[in-house]
Amino acid sequence: AQSVTQLGSHVSVSEGALVLLRCNYSSSVPPYLFWYVQYPNQGLQLLLKYTTGATLVKGINGFEAEFKKSETSFHLTKPSAHMSDAAEYFCAVSDNTDKLIFGTGTRLQVFP
Amino acid sequence: DAGVTQSPTHLIKTRGQQVTLRCSPKSGHDTVSWYQQALGQGPQFIFQYYEEEERQRGNFPDRFSGHQFPNYSSELNVNALLLGDSALYLCASSLGGLRTEAFFGQGTRLTVV
């Protein structure tokens, strides 16, 4: 069975600081991993995904994530936070289908 | 490209009633999945439709049912509504339905009173 754990339900950073959102997964098959962002009262937007190949994945809005199989992690980073990055972020894993298993989310706050 | 569209955007129902939510997939997509997102939680998979059939289902009771039409649009029906059914219902569409990228709609906010 697949599962996702997001460490830290709330993360606060200053504008211009490094953003690090943590995600650990459990999967019985080679996983596909995703990060989605959700702005208030909106649906989910895909930031980036890992399927196979290169373990460092670059996404939209300057975000990237690194797949580390030995640590079963897929942490999301951004070198410099912007006020517009404030949102809810969800890590998700899929197995042999495209059913997504989501974590509980991390709310990112960015202070000026 | 209109993307994934859901209707209505908001809905208030009384406990015990029935509700139907609608989803039109992104152009060219043939697979529709439904998710329930309770307040402060991550989305939970309800079921997925492909070629007008339910292909897989999450851990939801039979009160939750669905349908996919020949044009790939889909409906989610919930019978005998409970207060706990209050949530944001998200529709996602994809192509082929096997480990391809899912595009989400804006969701329908259902409130059961």
PDB file of C-alpha atoms in Angstrom, chain B residues 11-81:
ATOM      1  CA  LEU B  11     -23.977  23.843  -2.665  1.00  0.00           C
ATOM      2  CA  ILE B  12     -25.900  23.658   0.603  1.00  0.00           C
ATOM      3  CA  LYS B  13     -27.970  20.555   1.324  1.00  0.00           C
ATOM      4  CA  THR B  14     -29.896  19.210   4.276  1.00  0.00           C
ATOM      5  CA  ARG B  15     -28.967  15.997   6.039  1.00  0.00           C
ATOM      6  CA  GLY B  16     -30.657  13.012   4.375  1.00  0.00           C
ATOM      7  CA  GLN B  17     -30.940  14.654   0.968  1.00  0.00           C
ATOM      8  CA  GLN B  18     -29.248  13.552  -2.227  1.00  0.00           C
ATOM      9  CA  VAL B  19     -26.797  15.601  -4.311  1.00  0.00           C
ATOM     10  CA  THR B  20     -25.309  15.414  -7.806  1.00  0.00           C
ATOM     11  CA  LEU B  21     -22.039  17.079  -8.726  1.00  0.00           C
ATOM     12  CA  ARG B  22     -20.830  17.441 -12.306  1.00  0.00           C
ATOM     13  CA  CYS B  23     -17.455  17.471 -14.008  1.00  0.00           C
ATOM     14  CA  SER B  24     -16.309  18.134 -17.558  1.00  0.00           C
ATOM     15  CA  PRO B  25     -12.779  16.877 -18.223  1.00  0.00           C
ATOM     16  CA  LYS B  26     -10.011  18.727 -19.971  1.00  0.00           C
ATOM     17  CA  SER B  27     -10.299  18.512 -23.739  1.00  0.00           C
ATOM     18  CA  GLY B  28      -8.895  15.216 -25.000  1.00  0.00           C
ATOM     19  CA  HIS B  29      -8.979  13.490 -21.617  1.00  0.00           C
ATOM     20  CA  ASP B  30     -10.947  10.275 -21.171  1.00  0.00           C
ATOM     21  CA  THR B  31     -10.484   9.446 -17.487  1.00  0.00           C
ATOM     22  CA  VAL B  32     -12.161  11.150 -14.551  1.00  0.00           C
ATOM     23  CA  SER B  33     -11.326  10.714 -10.882  1.00  0.00           C
ATOM     24  CA  TRP B  34     -13.190  12.155  -7.896  1.00  0.00           C
ATOM     25  CA  TYR B  35     -11.663  13.185  -4.582  1.00  0.00           C
ATOM     26  CA  GLN B  36     -13.124  14.402  -1.294  1.00  0.00           C
ATOM     27  CA  GLN B  37     -11.161  17.016   0.624  1.00  0.00           C
ATOM     28  CA  ALA B  38     -12.385  17.646   4.163  1.00  0.00           C
ATOM     29  CA  LEU B  39     -11.384  20.899   5.836  1.00  0.00           C
ATOM     30  CA  GLY B  40      -7.726  20.874   6.771  1.00  0.00           C
ATOM     31  CA  GLN B  41      -7.075  17.508   5.139  1.00  0.00           C
ATOM     32  CA  GLY B  42      -5.550  16.201   1.950  1.00  0.00           C
ATOM     33  CA  PRO B  43      -7.814  14.941  -0.837  1.00  0.00           C
ATOM     34  CA  GLN B  44      -9.094  11.363  -0.489  1.00  0.00           C
ATOM     35  CA  PHE B  45      -9.703   9.225  -3.583  1.00  0.00           C
ATOM     36  CA  ILE B  46     -13.362   8.292  -4.087  1.00  0.00           C
ATOM     37  CA  PHE B  47     -13.389   6.529  -7.465  1.00  0.00           C
ATOM     38  CA  GLN B  48     -12.209   6.680 -11.063  1.00  0.00           C
ATOM     39  CA  TYR B  49     -14.132   6.304 -14.316  1.00  0.00           C
ATOM     40  CA  TYR B  50     -12.711   5.155 -17.616  1.00  0.00           C
ATOM     41  CA  GLU B  51     -14.658   4.103 -20.708  1.00  0.00           C
ATOM     42  CA  GLU B  52     -17.890   4.758 -18.815  1.00  0.00           C
ATOM     43  CA  GLU B  53     -17.086   2.212 -16.127  1.00  0.00           C
ATOM     44  CA  GLU B  54     -15.853   2.524 -12.558  1.00  0.00           C
ATOM     45  CA  ARG B  55     -12.298   1.265 -12.770  1.00  0.00           C
ATOM     46  CA  GLN B  56     -11.272   1.557  -9.146  1.00  0.00           C
ATOM     47  CA  ARG B  57     -12.738   2.770  -5.913  1.00  0.00           C
ATOM     48  CA  GLY B  58     -11.441   4.140  -2.655  1.00  0.00           C
ATOM     49  CA  ASN B  59     -12.748   3.448   0.827  1.00  0.00           C
ATOM     50  CA  PHE B  60     -16.123   5.177   0.515  1.00  0.00           C
ATOM     51  CA  PRO B  61     -19.576   3.740   1.210  1.00  0.00           C
ATOM     52  CA  ASP B  62     -22.072   2.809  -1.474  1.00  0.00           C
ATOM     53  CA  ARG B  63     -23.895   6.088  -0.813  1.00  0.00           C
ATOM     54  CA  PHE B  64     -21.258   7.520  -3.138  1.00  0.00           C
ATOM     55  CA  SER B  65     -21.873   6.577  -6.747  1.00  0.00           C
ATOM     56  CA  GLY B  66     -20.931   7.943 -10.100  1.00  0.00           C
ATOM     57  CA  HIS B  67     -21.377   7.864 -13.804  1.00  0.00           C
ATOM     58  CA  GLN B  68     -19.370   8.700 -16.880  1.00  0.00           C
ATOM     59  CA  PHE B  69     -21.067   9.713 -20.114  1.00  0.00           C
ATOM     60  CA  PRO B  70     -19.973   8.993 -23.709  1.00  0.00           C
ATOM     61  CA  ASN B  71     -18.498  12.510 -23.937  1.00  0.00           C
ATOM     62  CA  TYR B  72     -16.313  11.617 -20.883  1.00  0.00           C
ATOM     63  CA  SER B  73     -18.058  14.030 -18.537  1.00  0.00           C
ATOM     64  CA  SER B  74     -18.919  12.618 -15.149  1.00  0.00           C
ATOM     65  CA  GLU B  75     -21.308  12.918 -12.230  1.00  0.00           C
ATOM     66  CA  LEU B  76     -20.800  12.165  -8.568  1.00  0.00           C
ATOM     67  CA  ASN B  77     -23.941  11.287  -6.615  1.00  0.00           C
ATOM     68  CA  VAL B  78     -24.181  11.136  -2.855  1.00  0.00           C
ATOM     69  CA  ASN B  79     -27.313   9.746  -1.211  1.00  0.00           C
ATOM     70  CA  ALA B  80     -28.566  10.114   2.355  1.00  0.00           C
ATOM     71  CA  LEU B  81     -26.228  12.991   3.089  1.00  0.00           C
TER      72      LEU B  81
END
